[in-house]
Tab-separated table of N, CA, C and O in Angstrom:
chain	number	residue	atom	x	y	z
A	489	UNK	N	94.423	108.868	130.352
A	489	UNK	CA	95.715	108.075	129.115
A	489	UNK	C	94.599	107.949	128.059
A	489	UNK	O	93.889	107.661	127.250
A	490	UNK	N	95.287	109.109	126.676
A	490	UNK	CA	94.298	108.937	124.232
A	490	UNK	C	94.847	107.936	124.362
A	490	UNK	O	95.578	107.362	124.566
A	491	UNK	N	93.375	106.704	123.657
A	491	UNK	CA	94.003	105.804	123.004
A	491	UNK	C	94.667	106.173	121.951
A	491	UNK	O	95.380	104.948	120.982
A	492	UNK	N	94.846	107.485	121.694
A	492	UNK	CA	94.924	107.325	120.077
A	492	UNK	C	96.197	108.434	119.764
A	492	UNK	O	97.279	108.356	121.001
A	493	UNK	N	97.375	107.526	118.607
A	493	UNK	CA	98.491	108.107	118.746
A	493	UNK	C	98.933	109.292	118.548
A	493	UNK	O	98.235	109.777	117.733
A	494	UNK	N	100.368	109.747	119.264
A	494	UNK	CA	100.073	111.239	118.381
A	494	UNK	C	101.060	111.418	117.324
A	494	UNK	O	101.327	111.977	116.697
A	495	UNK	N	101.520	110.264	117.034
A	495	UNK	CA	102.286	109.626	115.748
A	495	UNK	C	101.567	109.526	114.290
A	495	UNK	O	101.454	109.536	113.362
A	496	UNK	N	99.817	108.770	114.617
A	496	UNK	CA	99.679	108.030	113.836
A	496	UNK	C	97.781	108.576	113.623
A	496	UNK	O	97.635	108.312	114.647
A	497	UNK	N	98.030	109.087	112.471
A	497	UNK	CA	95.940	109.830	112.780
A	497	UNK	C	94.758	108.476	112.237
A	497	UNK	O	94.125	108.125	112.621
A	498	UNK	N	95.490	108.302	111.054
A	498	UNK	CA	94.147	106.994	110.035
A	498	UNK	C	95.096	106.332	109.774
A	498	UNK	O	96.360	106.515	109.491
A	499	UNK	N	94.785	105.038	109.302
A	499	UNK	CA	95.496	104.010	108.175
A	499	UNK	C	95.304	105.155	107.028
A	499	UNK	O	94.218	105.463	106.252
A	500	UNK	N	96.258	106.212	105.383
A	500	UNK	CA	96.719	106.996	105.415
A	500	UNK	C	96.037	106.014	103.290
A	500	UNK	O	95.471	106.122	103.215
A	501	UNK	N	96.195	104.607	104.109
A	501	UNK	CA	96.056	103.872	102.394
A	501	UNK	C	96.392	102.341	102.899
A	501	UNK	O	97.500	102.019	103.529
A	502	UNK	N	96.020	101.559	102.045
A	502	UNK	CA	96.412	99.678	102.635
A	502	UNK	C	95.669	98.561	100.579
A	502	UNK	O	95.422	99.937	99.904
A	503	UNK	N	97.096	98.311	100.676
A	503	UNK	CA	96.794	98.862	98.860
A	503	UNK	C	97.392	96.911	98.904
A	503	UNK	O	97.589	96.182	100.086
A	504	UNK	N	96.444	96.357	97.704
A	504	UNK	CA	95.774	95.104	97.927
A	504	UNK	C	96.292	94.727	96.409
A	504	UNK	O	96.895	94.758	95.935
A	505	UNK	N	96.912	93.635	96.095
A	505	UNK	CA	97.313	92.874	95.223
A	505	UNK	C	96.112	91.728	94.304
A	505	UNK	O	95.215	91.281	94.821
A	506	UNK	N	95.563	92.533	93.099
A	506	UNK	CA	94.462	91.863	93.117
A	506	UNK	C	95.511	91.485	91.338
A	506	UNK	O	96.180	92.287	90.272
A	507	UNK	N	93.759	91.166	90.613
A	507	UNK	CA	95.222	89.767	89.520
A	507	UNK	C	93.719	90.000	88.134
A	507	UNK	O	94.242	90.054	86.746
A	508	UNK	N	93.583	91.611	88.121
A	508	UNK	CA	92.672	92.206	87.067
A	508	UNK	C	92.262	93.556	87.114
A	508	UNK	O	91.018	94.119	88.651
A	509	UNK	N	92.258	94.145	86.978
A	509	UNK	CA	91.820	95.314	86.686
A	509	UNK	C	90.213	95.981	87.096
A	509	UNK	O	89.680	96.737	87.035
A	510	UNK	N	89.478	95.027	85.457
A	510	UNK	CA	88.097	95.139	85.515
A	510	UNK	C	87.243	94.905	86.305
A	510	UNK	O	86.404	95.630	86.846
A	511	UNK	N	87.866	93.581	86.461
A	511	UNK	CA	87.250	93.148	87.720
A	511	UNK	C	87.408	93.560	89.150
A	511	UNK	O	86.166	93.680	89.544
A	512	UNK	N	88.783	94.078	89.919
A	512	UNK	CA	88.209	95.274	90.529
A	512	UNK	C	87.879	96.732	90.280
A	512	UNK	O	87.367	97.134	91.232
A	513	UNK	N	87.536	97.538	88.807
A	513	UNK	CA	86.364	98.281	89.066
A	513	UNK	C	85.398	97.917	88.805
A	513	UNK	O	84.370	98.412	89.942
A	514	UNK	N	84.568	96.137	89.132
A	514	UNK	CA	83.084	96.091	89.197
A	514	UNK	C	82.711	95.594	90.635
A	514	UNK	O	81.560	96.948	90.664
A	515	UNK	N	83.695	95.474	91.239
A	515	UNK	CA	83.837	95.075	92.684
A	515	UNK	C	83.924	96.660	93.547
A	515	UNK	O	82.478	96.774	93.795
A	516	UNK	N	84.952	97.147	93.118
A	516	UNK	CA	84.687	98.709	93.689
A	516	UNK	C	83.998	99.472	93.676
A	516	UNK	O	83.446	100.783	94.453
A	517	UNK	N	83.036	99.636	92.270
A	517	UNK	CA	82.598	101.115	91.693
A	517	UNK	C	80.840	100.345	91.967
A	517	UNK	O	80.383	101.201	92.748
A	518	UNK	N	80.710	99.034	91.544
A	518	UNK	CA	79.154	98.134	91.339
A	518	UNK	C	78.972	98.107	92.629
A	518	UNK	O	77.856	98.193	92.861
A	519	UNK	N	79.522	96.741	93.353
A	519	UNK	CA	79.495	96.431	94.625
A	519	UNK	C	80.073	96.844	95.873
A	519	UNK	O	78.351	97.286	96.339
A	520	UNK	N	80.680	97.754	95.871
A	520	UNK	CA	80.460	98.557	96.976
A	520	UNK	C	79.937	99.811	96.722
A	520	UNK	O	80.012	100.380	97.898
A	521	UNK	N	79.977	100.187	95.643
A	521	UNK	CA	78.812	101.756	94.446
A	521	UNK	C	80.257	103.208	95.944
A	521	UNK	O	80.469	103.938	95.961
A	522	UNK	N	81.593	102.634	95.778
A	522	UNK	CA	82.950	103.574	96.225
A	522	UNK	C	83.043	104.313	95.049
A	522	UNK	O	83.366	103.792	93.940
A	523	UNK	N	83.863	105.580	95.080
A	523	UNK	CA	83.979	106.770	94.502
A	523	UNK	C	85.699	105.636	93.555
A	523	UNK	O	86.481	105.119	95.001
A	524	UNK	N	86.075	105.907	92.431
A	524	UNK	CA	87.964	105.716	93.038
A	524	UNK	C	88.307	106.110	90.988
A	524	UNK	O	87.555	106.809	90.815
A	525	UNK	N	89.131	106.586	91.514
A	525	UNK	CA	90.082	107.017	90.059
A	525	UNK	C	91.592	105.986	89.753
A	525	UNK	O	91.546	104.667	90.529
A	526	UNK	N	92.105	106.032	87.901
A	526	UNK	CA	92.888	105.198	88.398
A	526	UNK	C	94.196	105.903	88.162
A	526	UNK	O	94.051	106.946	88.190
A	527	UNK	N	95.343	105.237	88.584
A	527	UNK	CA	96.491	105.808	88.750
A	527	UNK	C	97.506	105.237	87.872
A	527	UNK	O	97.518	104.348	88.071
A	528	UNK	N	97.723	106.252	87.109
A	528	UNK	CA	98.725	105.410	85.802
A	528	UNK	C	98.317	104.387	85.028
A	528	UNK	O	98.656	103.963	84.356
A	529	UNK	N	96.791	104.915	84.850
A	529	UNK	CA	95.998	103.992	84.464
A	529	UNK	C	96.181	102.290	85.112
A	529	UNK	O	95.817	101.432	83.790
A	530	UNK	N	97.312	101.876	85.908
A	530	UNK	CA	96.725	100.517	86.149
A	530	UNK	C	97.266	100.112	87.095
A	530	UNK	O	97.016	98.865	88.494
A	531	UNK	N	96.619	101.090	88.650
A	531	UNK	CA	96.052	100.507	90.252
A	531	UNK	C	94.670	101.474	90.067
A	531	UNK	O	94.645	102.485	89.572
A	532	UNK	N	93.783	100.924	90.754
A	532	UNK	CA	92.539	101.678	91.103
A	532	UNK	C	92.763	102.407	92.721
A	532	UNK	O	93.167	101.847	93.548
A	533	UNK	N	92.635	103.385	92.491
A	533	UNK	CA	93.024	104.163	94.143
A	533	UNK	C	91.210	104.370	94.729
A	533	UNK	O	90.641	105.221	94.146
A	534	UNK	N	91.258	103.814	95.311
A	534	UNK	CA	89.362	104.029	95.958
A	534	UNK	C	89.159	104.670	97.259
A	534	UNK	O	89.714	104.514	98.269
A	535	UNK	N	88.749	105.824	97.272
A	535	UNK	CA	88.633	106.414	97.975
A	535	UNK	C	87.505	106.372	98.972
A	535	UNK	O	86.147	105.843	98.935
A	536	UNK	N	87.916	105.766	100.345
A	536	UNK	CA	87.121	105.816	101.512
A	536	UNK	C	87.253	107.110	102.637
A	536	UNK	O	87.740	106.710	103.810
A	537	UNK	N	86.495	108.117	102.795
A	537	UNK	CA	86.279	109.028	103.895
A	537	UNK	C	87.940	109.918	103.271
A	537	UNK	O	87.992	110.357	102.611
A	538	UNK	N	88.528	109.267	104.390
A	538	UNK	CA	90.046	109.513	105.118
A	538	UNK	C	91.272	109.115	104.378
A	538	UNK	O	92.025	109.254	104.799
A	539	UNK	N	90.890	108.117	104.245
A	539	UNK	CA	91.511	106.708	103.740
A	539	UNK	C	91.521	106.736	102.448
A	539	UNK	O	90.706	106.168	101.620
A	540	UNK	N	92.276	105.836	101.861
A	540	UNK	CA	91.766	105.198	100.208
A	540	UNK	C	92.782	104.093	100.297
A	540	UNK	O	93.856	103.450	100.924
A	541	UNK	N	92.126	102.931	99.687
A	541	UNK	CA	92.594	101.695	99.282
A	541	UNK	C	93.196	101.486	97.960
A	541	UNK	O	92.294	101.678	96.838
A	542	UNK	N	94.010	101.119	97.944
A	542	UNK	CA	94.723	100.301	96.178
A	542	UNK	C	94.285	99.280	96.052
A	542	UNK	O	95.392	98.461	96.927
A	543	UNK	N	94.510	99.339	94.845
A	543	UNK	CA	94.252	97.950	93.702
A	543	UNK	C	95.118	98.135	92.806
A	543	UNK	O	94.713	98.322	92.518
A	544	UNK	N	96.102	97.178	93.087
A	544	UNK	CA	97.166	97.264	92.070
A	544	UNK	C	97.736	95.428	91.568
A	544	UNK	O	97.381	94.922	91.955
A	545	UNK	N	98.061	95.703	90.189
A	545	UNK	CA	98.804	94.265	89.796
A	545	UNK	C	100.025	93.650	90.882
A	545	UNK	O	100.599	94.412	91.010
A	546	UNK	N	100.130	92.275	90.993
A	546	UNK	CA	101.460	91.827	91.300
A	546	UNK	C	102.403	92.489	90.270
A	546	UNK	O	103.414	92.913	91.389
A	547	UNK	N	102.471	93.219	89.419
A	547	UNK	CA	103.815	93.797	88.353
A	547	UNK	C	104.215	94.768	89.671
A	547	UNK	O	105.837	95.159	89.486
A	548	UNK	N	103.204	95.551	90.032
A	548	UNK	CA	103.511	96.900	90.445
A	548	UNK	C	104.115	96.377	92.477
A	548	UNK	O	104.021	97.605	92.634
A	549	UNK	N	103.284	95.531	92.789
A	549	UNK	CA	104.209	95.013	94.670
A	549	UNK	C	105.445	95.711	94.435
A	549	UNK	O	106.377	95.883	93.808
A	550	UNK	N	104.853	96.441	95.552
A	550	UNK	CA	107.047	97.208	95.967
A	550	UNK	C	107.191	95.389	96.694
A	550	UNK	O	108.546	96.072	96.439
A	551	UNK	N	107.173	94.912	97.133
A	551	UNK	CA	107.353	93.906	98.365
A	551	UNK	C	107.753	92.687	97.279
A	551	UNK	O	106.577	91.509	98.394
A	552	UNK	N	107.946	92.456	96.232
A	552	UNK	CA	107.809	91.339	95.890
A	552	UNK	C	107.761	89.654	96.159
A	552	UNK	O	108.015	88.876	96.672
A	553	UNK	N	109.034	90.026	97.524
A	553	UNK	CA	109.915	89.177	98.073
A	553	UNK	C	108.730	88.734	99.355
A	553	UNK	O	108.730	86.869	99.295
A	554	UNK	N	107.701	89.218	99.413
A	554	UNK	CA	106.690	88.441	100.730
A	554	UNK	C	105.371	88.450	99.758
A	554	UNK	O	104.583	87.489	100.357
A	555	UNK	N	105.772	88.110	99.085
A	555	UNK	CA	104.348	87.527	97.728
A	555	UNK	C	104.451	86.296	98.233
A	555	UNK	O	105.906	85.436	97.525
A	556	UNK	N	103.072	86.072	97.989
A	556	UNK	CA	103.470	83.852	97.727
A	556	UNK	C	101.040	83.673	96.771
A	556	UNK	O	100.715	84.822	97.292
A	557	UNK	N	101.452	82.538	96.998
A	557	UNK	CA	99.944	82.408	96.559
A	557	UNK	C	99.516	82.814	95.138
A	557	UNK	O	100.133	83.391	94.733
A	558	UNK	N	98.421	82.499	95.193
A	558	UNK	CA	97.510	82.281	93.139
A	558	UNK	C	97.555	83.839	93.564
A	558	UNK	O	97.380	85.157	94.215
A	559	UNK	N	98.346	83.865	91.770
A	559	UNK	CA	98.671	85.271	92.115
A	559	UNK	C	99.188	86.332	92.790
A	559	UNK	O	98.726	87.983	92.319
A	560	UNK	N	99.946	86.606	93.456
A	560	UNK	CA	101.291	86.161	93.766
A	560	UNK	C	100.935	87.098	94.467
A	560	UNK	O	101.283	88.588	95.283
A	561	UNK	N	99.957	87.187	96.013
A	561	UNK	CA	99.035	87.652	96.964
A	561	UNK	C	100.502	87.966	97.677
A	561	UNK	O	100.831	86.698	98.180
A	562	UNK	N	100.233	88.976	99.102
A	562	UNK	CA	101.023	88.918	99.324
A	562	UNK	C	100.027	88.171	100.932
A	562	UNK	O	98.970	87.841	100.809
A	563	UNK	N	101.050	87.632	101.774
A	563	UNK	CA	99.786	87.691	103.127
A	563	UNK	C	98.880	88.605	103.928
A	563	UNK	O	99.643	89.414	104.055
A	564	UNK	N	98.240	87.943	103.464
A	564	UNK	CA	97.017	89.089	104.498
A	564	UNK	C	95.652	88.313	104.780
A	564	UNK	O	94.872	87.712	104.293
A	565	UNK	N	95.475	88.646	106.224
A	565	UNK	CA	94.401	87.814	107.099
A	565	UNK	C	93.076	88.630	106.155
A	565	UNK	O	91.997	87.367	105.713
A	566	UNK	N	92.943	89.464	106.275
A	566	UNK	CA	91.504	90.464	106.149
A	566	UNK	C	91.968	91.915	105.877
A	566	UNK	O	92.424	92.258	106.676
A	567	UNK	N	90.687	92.195	105.297
A	567	UNK	CA	90.399	93.757	105.617
A	567	UNK	C	89.465	93.642	105.613
A	567	UNK	O	88.329	93.148	105.535
A	568	UNK	N	89.252	95.871	105.948
A	568	UNK	CA	87.483	95.097	106.487
A	568	UNK	C	87.264	96.834	106.116
A	568	UNK	O	88.039	97.587	105.955
A	569	UNK	N	85.649	96.717	106.031
A	569	UNK	CA	85.021	98.040	105.758
A	569	UNK	C	84.074	98.188	107.056
A	569	UNK	O	83.288	97.500	106.988
A	570	UNK	N	83.795	99.143	107.610
A	570	UNK	CA	83.091	99.599	108.693
A	570	UNK	C	81.317	100.270	108.448
A	570	UNK	O	81.025	101.194	107.235
A	571	UNK	N	80.526	99.863	109.253
A	571	UNK	CA	79.558	100.599	108.663
A	571	UNK	C	79.432	101.341	109.607
A	571	UNK	O	79.375	101.365	110.983
A	572	UNK	N	77.927	101.900	108.829
A	572	UNK	CA	78.100	102.992	110.503
A	572	UNK	C	76.317	103.109	110.965
A	572	UNK	O	76.516	103.107	112.272
A	573	UNK	N	75.539	101.534	111.070
A	573	UNK	CA	74.765	100.957	111.831
A	573	UNK	C	74.722	99.849	111.724
A	573	UNK	O	75.302	98.832	110.859
A	574	UNK	N	74.359	98.767	113.137
A	574	UNK	CA	73.749	97.926	112.359
A	574	UNK	C	73.750	96.910	111.104
A	574	UNK	O	72.944	96.059	111.026
A	575	UNK	N	72.096	97.944	111.727
A	575	UNK	CA	70.892	97.154	110.459
A	575	UNK	C	71.742	97.687	108.617
A	575	UNK	O	71.343	96.848	107.646
A	576	UNK	N	73.090	98.436	108.718
A	576	UNK	CA	73.465	98.500	107.197
A	576	UNK	C	74.058	97.168	107.010
A	576	UNK	O	74.163	97.238	105.857
A	577	UNK	N	74.975	96.083	108.286
A	577	UNK	CA	74.959	94.935	107.776
A	577	UNK	C	74.770	94.644	107.558
A	577	UNK	O	75.047	93.322	106.383
A	578	UNK	N	73.155	94.200	108.183
A	578	UNK	CA	72.515	92.980	107.322
A	578	UNK	C	71.588	93.081	105.578
A	578	UNK	O	71.730	92.342	104.948
A	579	UNK	N	71.763	94.779	105.239
A	579	UNK	CA	71.608	95.020	104.206
A	579	UNK	C	72.723	94.918	103.183
A	579	UNK	O	72.629	94.656	102.221
A	580	UNK	N	73.895	95.135	103.245
A	580	UNK	CA	75.136	94.934	102.773
A	580	UNK	C	74.525	93.727	102.402
A	580	UNK	O	75.672	92.820	101.614
A	581	UNK	N	74.978	92.539	103.767
A	581	UNK	CA	74.914	91.805	103.191
A	581	UNK	C	74.430	90.836	102.207
A	581	UNK	O	74.932	90.128	101.857
A	582	UNK	N	73.164	91.611	102.181
A	582	UNK	CA	72.085	91.024	100.967
A	582	UNK	C	72.216	91.470	99.793
A	582	UNK	O	71.837	90.894	98.893
A	583	UNK	N	73.224	92.245	99.671
A	583	UNK	CA	73.760	92.897	98.427
A	583	UNK	C	74.548	92.436	97.928
A	583	UNK	O	74.800	92.133	97.422
A	584	UNK	N	75.741	91.938	99.109
A	584	UNK	CA	76.986	90.772	98.628
A	584	UNK	C	76.194	89.295	98.452
A	584	UNK	O	77.262	89.465	97.352
A	585	UNK	N	75.428	89.153	98.585
A	585	UNK	CA	75.100	88.159	98.664
A	585	UNK	C	74.172	87.500	97.039
A	585	UNK	O	74.158	87.405	95.953
A	586	UNK	N	73.281	89.011	96.885
A	586	UNK	CA	72.787	89.377	95.115
A	586	UNK	C	73.620	89.044	94.297
A	586	UNK	O	73.433	88.861	92.932
A	587	UNK	N	75.156	90.289	94.851
A	587	UNK	CA	76.362	89.641	93.461
A	587	UNK	C	77.326	88.237	93.486
A	587	UNK	O	78.637	88.105	92.936
A	588	UNK	N	76.909	87.621	94.126
A	588	UNK	CA	76.920	86.145	94.027
A	588	UNK	C	78.815	85.582	94.811
A	588	UNK	O	78.979	84.477	94.079
A	589	UNK	N	79.401	86.693	95.407
A	589	UNK	CA	80.400	86.859	95.916
A	589	UNK	C	80.201	85.575	97.014
A	589	UNK	O	78.901	85.776	97.621
A	590	UNK	N	81.428	84.922	97.463
A	590	UNK	CA	81.180	83.875	98.597
A	590	UNK	C	81.358	83.639	100.059
A	590	UNK	O	82.029	85.411	100.143
A	591	UNK	N	80.405	83.636	101.199
A	591	UNK	CA	80.109	84.275	102.493
A	591	UNK	C	80.649	83.184	102.806
A	591	UNK	O	80.382	81.725	103.100
A	592	UNK	N	81.623	83.970	103.993
A	592	UNK	CA	82.543	83.090	104.759
A	592	UNK	C	81.256	82.812	106.030
A	592	UNK	O	81.575	82.098	107.007
A	593	UNK	N	81.080	83.980	106.445
A	593	UNK	CA	80.509	83.930	107.515
A	593	UNK	C	79.082	85.318	107.432
A	593	UNK	O	79.233	86.629	107.637
A	594	UNK	N	78.681	84.489	107.719
A	594	UNK	CA	76.786	85.463	107.995
A	594	UNK	C	77.066	86.308	109.254
A	594	UNK	O	77.683	86.668	109.991
A	595	UNK	N	75.891	87.464	109.098
A	595	UNK	CA	76.202	88.117	109.824
A	595	UNK	C	75.930	86.990	111.313
A	595	UNK	O	74.685	86.631	111.558
A	596	UNK	N	76.422	88.447	111.996
A	596	UNK	CA	76.032	87.261	114.014
A	596	UNK	C	76.308	88.744	114.934
A	596	UNK	O	77.293	89.320	114.244
A	597	UNK	N	75.614	88.676	115.815
A	597	UNK	CA	76.186	89.627	116.656
A	597	UNK	C	76.949	89.319	117.874
A	597	UNK	O	77.711	87.635	117.917
A	598	UNK	N	78.574	89.990	118.192
A	598	UNK	CA	79.527	89.968	118.739
A	598	UNK	C	79.725	90.601	119.497
A	598	UNK	O	79.197	91.961	120.142
A	599	UNK	N	80.604	90.389	120.716
A	599	UNK	CA	81.143	91.737	121.695
A	599	UNK	C	81.156	92.969	121.201
A	599	UNK	O	80.811	93.974	122.388
A	600	UNK	N	81.524	93.232	120.519
A	600	UNK	CA	81.710	94.350	120.168
A	600	UNK	C	80.928	95.414	118.993
A	600	UNK	O	81.163	96.338	118.300
A	601	UNK	N	79.772	94.543	118.809
A	601	UNK	CA	78.534	94.848	117.451
A	601	UNK	C	78.755	94.153	116.920
A	601	UNK	O	78.095	93.059	117.147
A	602	UNK	N	78.157	93.968	115.892
A	602	UNK	CA	78.081	93.309	114.691
A	602	UNK	C	78.435	92.847	113.177
A	602	UNK	O	79.141	93.783	113.071
A	603	UNK	N	78.482	91.860	112.558
A	603	UNK	CA	79.777	92.095	111.380
A	603	UNK	C	79.396	90.566	110.341
A	603	UNK	O	78.502	89.907	111.268
A	604	UNK	N	79.507	90.409	109.332
A	604	UNK	CA	79.603	89.107	108.464
A	604	UNK	C	81.136	89.670	107.674
A	604	UNK	O	81.947	89.678	107.986
A	605	UNK	N	81.513	87.978	107.218
A	605	UNK	CA	82.457	87.684	106.292
A	605	UNK	C	82.274	87.294	104.971
A	605	UNK	O	81.351	86.360	104.946
A	606	UNK	N	83.203	87.938	103.944
A	606	UNK	CA	83.353	87.588	102.455
A	606	UNK	C	83.863	87.471	102.000
A	606	UNK	O	84.699	88.045	102.324
A	607	UNK	N	84.171	87.267	100.389
A	607	UNK	CA	85.484	86.728	99.514
A	607	UNK	C	85.628	87.585	98.887
A	607	UNK	O	83.737	87.506	97.793
A	608	UNK	N	86.347	89.013	98.248
A	608	UNK	CA	86.475	89.792	97.724
A	608	UNK	C	86.366	88.801	96.267
A	608	UNK	O	86.947	87.332	96.265
A	609	UNK	N	86.184	89.204	94.766
A	609	UNK	CA	87.099	88.533	93.759
A	609	UNK	C	88.385	88.189	93.576
A	609	UNK	O	88.614	86.969	92.596
A	610	UNK	N	89.160	88.607	94.529
A	610	UNK	CA	89.979	87.965	94.006
A	610	UNK	C	90.735	86.876	94.915
A	610	UNK	O	91.963	87.090	95.597
A	611	UNK	N	89.820	86.611	95.874
A	611	UNK	CA	90.093	85.830	96.810
A	611	UNK	C	90.510	86.074	98.460
A	611	UNK	O	90.653	85.329	99.104
A	612	UNK	N	90.227	87.516	98.861
A	612	UNK	CA	90.871	88.094	99.987
A	612	UNK	C	89.406	87.681	100.766
A	612	UNK	O	88.188	88.218	100.980
A	613	UNK	N	89.266	87.538	101.697
A	613	UNK	CA	88.649	87.488	102.742
A	613	UNK	C	88.362	89.133	103.202
A	613	UNK	O	89.619	90.063	103.603
A	614	UNK	N	87.237	89.529	103.823
A	614	UNK	CA	86.759	90.916	103.974
A	614	UNK	C	86.263	90.842	104.700
A	614	UNK	O	84.694	89.782	104.775
A	615	UNK	N	86.128	91.846	105.945
A	615	UNK	CA	85.080	91.806	106.696
A	615	UNK	C	84.747	92.792	106.502
A	615	UNK	O	84.855	94.291	106.275
A	616	UNK	N	82.981	93.507	107.306
A	616	UNK	CA	82.297	93.771	107.199
A	616	UNK	C	81.083	94.693	108.250
A	616	UNK	O	80.667	93.137	109.051
A	617	UNK	N	81.837	95.376	108.718
A	617	UNK	CA	80.737	95.534	109.870
A	617	UNK	C	80.604	96.684	111.255
A	617	UNK	O	81.316	97.424	110.415
A	618	UNK	N	79.753	96.635	112.073
A	618	UNK	CA	79.167	98.272	113.142
A	618	UNK	C	80.611	97.288	114.283
A	618	UNK	O	79.907	96.530	115.146
A	619	UNK	N	81.297	98.651	114.498
A	619	UNK	CA	81.601	99.174	115.765
A	619	UNK	C	81.164	99.520	117.209
A	619	UNK	O	80.518	100.607	116.333
A	620	UNK	N	80.306	98.668	117.705
A	620	UNK	CA	80.415	99.508	119.147
A	620	UNK	C	81.165	99.860	120.293
A	620	UNK	O	81.257	99.791	120.805
A	621	UNK	N	81.243	101.401	119.886
A	621	UNK	CA	81.939	101.850	120.829
A	621	UNK	C	81.540	102.483	122.072
A	621	UNK	O	81.990	102.884	122.845
A	622	UNK	N	80.255	101.598	122.553
A	622	UNK	CA	80.074	101.738	123.995
A	622	UNK	C	80.470	101.153	125.159
A	622	UNK	O	81.086	99.945	124.596
């Protein structure tokens, strides 16, 4: 039995609400080192392999009825970025520390790989992980 869905190939995009476009450009461009482009001058489209992370101001959110909290954010437990090796988890942890972002949990081994957690500049919890597919 295949674990792949016949309907869904991958996440096409994930949209998060941010409070400042310049802070978003700094985080996604400088901190993460990701390429991005501006959509209509109001949304940051971060290109990540075959998926896109959309960062937009709360006024552009599709479902305003589900928003709550600071900056009108929707409820989101966390989002994550995947590493290619366990060593990169530790290297990226040092990079995140150098930008003085809040560390929630330091790098640690777990049954499915290695990970750490931090907060992006908008208060969202971010997981950076290496997934051991063995």
